[in-house]
Coordinates of N, CA and C and ligand atoms in Angstrom, one line a residue:
M62 N 119.9 118.1 132.4 CA 119.4 117.2 131.4 C 118.8 115.9 131.7
D63 N 117.9 115.4 130.9 CA 117.2 114.3 131.3 C 117.6 113.2 130.2
V64 N 117.6 112.0 130.5 CA 117.6 110.9 129.6 C 116.4 109.7 130.0
H65 N 116.1 108.9 129.1 CA 114.7 108.2 129.3 C 115.2 106.7 129.5
C66 N 114.2 106.0 130.2 CA 114.7 104.5 130.6 C 113.9 103.9 129.3
S67 N 114.8 103.0 129.0 CA 114.6 102.0 127.5 C 113.4 101.2 127.7
T68 N 112.9 101.0 129.0 CA 111.9 100.1 129.1 C 110.4 100.9 129.3
C69 N 110.4 102.0 130.3 CA 109.1 102.5 130.7 C 109.3 104.0 130.0
N70 N 110.3 104.4 129.4 CA 110.4 105.8 129.0 C 110.1 106.9 130.0
E71 N 110.5 106.6 131.2 CA 110.7 107.5 132.5 C 111.7 108.5 132.0
P72 N 111.7 109.7 132.2 CA 112.9 110.5 132.2 C 113.4 110.7 133.5
W73 N 114.8 110.7 133.4 CA 115.6 110.8 134.6 C 116.7 111.8 134.5
D74 N 117.0 112.6 135.7 CA 117.6 113.7 135.5 C 119.2 112.9 135.7
V75 N 120.1 113.4 134.8 CA 121.4 112.9 134.6 C 122.3 112.9 136.1
Y76 N 122.0 114.2 136.7 CA 122.6 114.4 138.0 C 122.3 113.3 138.8
H77 N 121.0 113.2 139.0 CA 120.4 112.2 139.9 C 121.3 110.7 139.6
L78 N 121.3 110.5 138.4 CA 121.8 109.2 138.0 C 123.2 109.0 138.4
Q79 N 124.1 110.2 138.2 CA 125.5 110.2 138.5 C 125.9 110.2 139.9
H80 N 124.7 110.9 140.7 CA 125.3 111.2 142.1 C 124.2 111.0 143.1
E81 N 123.2 110.3 143.0 CA 122.0 110.0 144.0 C 121.5 109.0 143.8
A82 N 121.3 108.2 142.7 CA 120.6 107.0 142.7 C 121.5 105.8 143.5
I83 N 122.8 106.1 143.8 CA 123.7 105.1 144.2 C 123.2 105.1 145.7
F84 N 122.8 106.3 146.5 CA 122.2 106.1 147.6 C 120.8 105.5 148.0
E85 N 120.3 105.1 146.7 CA 119.1 104.3 146.9 C 119.4 102.7 146.8
T86 N 120.5 102.4 146.8 CA 120.9 100.9 147.0 C 121.2 100.7 148.6
S87 N 121.5 99.2 148.9 CA 121.7 99.1 150.3 C 123.2 99.4 150.8
L88 N 123.9 99.8 149.9 CA 125.3 100.4 150.4 C 125.1 101.5 151.6
S89 N 126.2 101.8 152.3 CA 126.3 102.6 153.3 C 126.4 103.8 152.8
V90 N 126.0 105.0 153.5 CA 126.4 106.1 153.1 C 127.9 106.4 152.8
A91 N 128.6 105.9 153.5 CA 130.3 106.0 153.2 C 130.5 105.4 152.1
E92 N 130.1 104.0 151.7 CA 130.4 103.3 150.5 C 129.9 104.0 149.4
A93 N 128.6 104.6 149.4 CA 127.9 105.4 148.5 C 128.7 106.5 148.1
E94 N 129.6 107.1 148.8 CA 130.2 108.3 148.8 C 131.5 107.8 148.0
A95 N 132.1 106.9 148.6 CA 133.3 106.1 148.1 C 133.1 106.0 146.4
W96 N 132.0 105.4 146.1 CA 131.6 105.0 144.8 C 131.7 106.0 143.8
Q97 N 131.4 107.3 144.4 CA 131.5 108.4 143.4 C 132.8 108.8 142.8
S98 N 133.7 108.4 143.4 CA 135.2 108.7 142.8 C 135.7 107.4 142.2
L99 N 135.0 106.5 141.9 CA 135.4 105.4 141.3 C 135.6 105.8 139.6
S100 N 136.3 104.9 139.0 CA 136.2 105.0 137.6 C 134.9 104.6 137.1
R101 N 134.6 104.8 135.7 CA 133.5 104.7 135.0 C 133.2 102.9 135.0
V102 N 134.3 102.4 134.6 CA 134.1 100.9 134.7 C 133.9 100.4 136.2
Q103 N 134.6 100.7 137.2 CA 134.5 100.2 138.5 C 133.1 100.5 138.9
K104 N 132.4 101.7 138.5 CA 131.2 102.1 139.1 C 130.2 100.9 138.7
L105 N 130.4 100.4 137.7 CA 129.5 99.3 137.2 C 129.9 97.9 137.2
S106 N 130.8 97.7 138.3 CA 131.4 96.1 138.5 C 130.3 95.6 138.8
D107 N 130.6 94.1 138.8 CA 129.5 93.2 139.2 C 128.7 93.5 140.5
R108 N 129.7 93.9 141.6 CA 129.0 94.1 142.7 C 128.0 95.4 142.8
Y109 N 128.4 96.4 142.2 CA 127.7 97.4 142.2 C 126.4 97.4 141.3
R110 N 126.6 96.8 140.2 CA 125.5 96.2 139.1 C 124.4 95.6 140.0
E111 N 124.9 94.6 140.9 CA 123.9 93.8 141.7 C 123.2 94.6 142.7
K112 N 123.9 95.6 143.3 CA 123.4 96.7 144.1 C 122.1 97.5 143.7
F113 N 122.5 97.9 142.4 CA 121.5 98.7 141.6 C 120.2 98.0 141.3
K114 N 120.5 96.7 140.9 CA 119.5 96.0 140.3 C 118.8 95.6 141.5
A115 N 119.2 95.3 142.6 CA 118.2 95.2 143.7 C 117.3 96.4 143.9
A116 N 117.8 97.6 143.8 CA 116.9 98.8 143.7 C 116.3 99.2 142.7
G117 N 116.1 98.1 141.6 CA 115.4 98.4 140.4 C 116.1 99.1 139.2
W118 N 117.3 99.4 139.2 CA 118.1 100.0 138.4 C 119.1 99.1 137.4
E119 N 119.0 99.2 135.9 CA 120.0 98.3 135.3 C 120.3 99.4 134.2
F120 N 121.6 99.3 134.1 CA 122.4 100.2 133.1 C 123.1 99.5 132.4
G121 N 123.3 100.2 131.0 CA 124.4 99.9 129.9 C 125.7 99.8 130.7
Q122 N 126.6 100.5 129.6 CA 128.0 100.6 130.2 C 128.2 101.7 131.0
T123 N 127.3 102.7 131.2 CA 127.3 104.1 132.0 C 126.1 104.1 132.7
V124 N 125.9 104.9 133.6 CA 124.8 104.9 134.3 C 123.8 106.2 133.8
I125 N 124.1 106.8 132.4 CA 123.5 107.5 131.8 C 122.4 106.9 130.7
N126 N 122.8 105.5 130.6 CA 122.1 104.5 129.7 C 121.1 103.6 130.6
V127 N 120.0 104.3 130.8 CA 119.0 103.4 131.8 C 118.2 102.3 131.1
I128 N 118.6 101.3 131.3 CA 117.8 100.0 130.5 C 116.5 99.8 131.5
R129 N 116.6 99.8 132.7 CA 115.4 99.8 133.6 C 115.6 100.6 134.8
C130 N 114.4 101.0 135.3 CA 114.4 101.9 136.4 C 113.6 101.4 137.5
P131 N 113.6 101.8 138.6 CA 112.6 101.7 139.9 C 111.2 101.9 139.3
G132 N 110.8 102.7 138.3 CA 109.4 103.2 137.9 C 108.9 101.9 136.9
C133 N 109.6 101.3 136.4 CA 109.3 100.2 135.3 C 108.3 99.4 135.9
P134 N 107.2 99.1 135.2 CA 106.2 98.1 135.6 C 107.0 96.7 135.6
K135 N 106.6 95.6 136.4 CA 107.4 94.6 136.7 C 107.5 93.7 135.4
E136 N 106.3 93.5 134.6 CA 106.5 92.4 133.5 C 107.1 93.3 132.4
S137 N 107.5 94.3 132.3 CA 107.7 95.1 131.0 C 109.1 94.7 130.5
K138 N 109.2 94.8 129.1 CA 110.5 94.6 128.6 C 111.1 95.7 128.0
A139 N 112.4 95.9 127.8 CA 113.1 97.0 127.4 C 112.8 97.1 125.7
N140 N 112.6 98.2 125.2 CA 112.6 98.4 123.8 C 113.7 97.9 123.1
P141 N 113.8 96.7 122.2 CA 115.2 96.4 121.7 C 115.7 97.4 120.6
E142 N 115.1 98.0 120.0 CA 115.6 99.0 119.2 C 116.3 100.4 119.8
R143 N 115.4 100.9 121.1 CA 116.2 101.7 121.6 C 117.4 101.5 122.6
M144 N 117.4 100.2 122.9 CA 118.5 99.6 123.7 C 119.8 99.5 122.8
E145 N 119.6 99.2 121.4 CA 120.3 99.2 120.4 C 121.0 100.3 120.0
T146 N 120.2 101.4 120.0 CA 120.6 102.7 119.4 C 121.4 103.1 120.7
K147 N 121.0 103.1 121.7 CA 121.7 103.8 123.0 C 123.0 103.1 123.2
A148 N 123.0 101.7 123.0 CA 124.4 101.0 123.2 C 125.3 101.4 121.9
T149 N 124.7 101.7 120.7 CA 125.9 102.2 119.8 C 126.3 103.5 120.3
L150 N 125.5 104.5 120.5 CA 126.0 105.8 120.8 C 127.0 105.7 122.0
E151 N 126.8 104.7 122.8 CA 127.4 104.9 124.2 C 129.0 104.4 123.7
T152 N 129.0 103.5 122.7 CA 130.2 102.9 122.3 C 131.1 104.3 121.5
L153 N 130.1 105.0 120.8 CA 130.9 106.0 119.9 C 131.3 107.1 120.9
L154 N 130.7 107.5 121.9 CA 131.0 108.4 123.0 C 131.6 107.8 124.1
S155 N 132.3 106.7 124.1 CA 132.8 106.0 125.1 C 133.7 107.1 126.0
G156 N 133.9 107.4 127.1 CA 134.7 108.1 128.0 C 134.0 109.6 127.7
D157 N 133.1 109.9 127.3 CA 132.6 111.4 127.2 C 131.0 111.3 127.8
E158 N 130.7 111.1 129.2 CA 129.4 110.8 129.7 C 128.6 112.2 129.5
D159 N 129.3 113.3 129.4 CA 128.4 114.5 129.2 C 127.9 114.6 127.8
G160 N 128.8 114.2 126.9 CA 128.7 114.4 125.6 C 127.3 113.0 125.2
L161 N 127.5 112.1 125.9 CA 126.4 111.1 125.6 C 125.2 111.6 126.2
A162 N 125.4 112.3 127.4 CA 123.8 112.7 128.1 C 123.2 113.6 127.0
A163 N 124.0 114.5 126.6 CA 123.5 115.5 125.6 C 122.8 114.9 124.4
T164 N 123.5 113.9 124.0 CA 123.1 113.3 122.8 C 121.8 112.6 123.0
F165 N 121.7 111.8 124.2 CA 120.4 111.2 124.6 C 119.2 112.0 124.6
E166 N 119.7 113.1 125.2 CA 118.6 114.4 125.4 C 118.2 114.8 124.0
D167 N 119.2 115.0 123.0 CA 118.8 115.6 121.8 C 117.8 114.7 121.1
Y168 N 118.2 113.3 121.2 CA 117.3 112.4 120.5 C 116.0 112.0 121.4
R169 N 115.9 112.5 122.6 CA 114.9 112.0 123.5 C 115.0 110.5 123.7
L170 N 116.4 110.0 124.1 CA 116.4 108.6 124.2 C 116.5 108.5 125.9
Ligands
ZN323 ZN1 111.8 102.3 133.5

């Protein structure tokens, strides 16, 4: 399944976001592996958000909701309507990451 970046529209594979993007950060391999077993909320704690941001990633409440990605042009801004739609779906499908990914894919978000 693919979801799209809210800023540059680049498609990203959900598996990559859930399991591989963390290895692009400055975390050690051991830390990145430990991250995988954290809860949804812990995965995007301030500490990890900062690490992701340094690697070019910004997410909503889950890593499925890509607001900015490493492919985004520097000066580009996220599409506000797209961000709002994705945030609403994310709230509706809270706790159901697979359902959220499938919905984003259906609507090409
Ligand atoms: Zn992007």
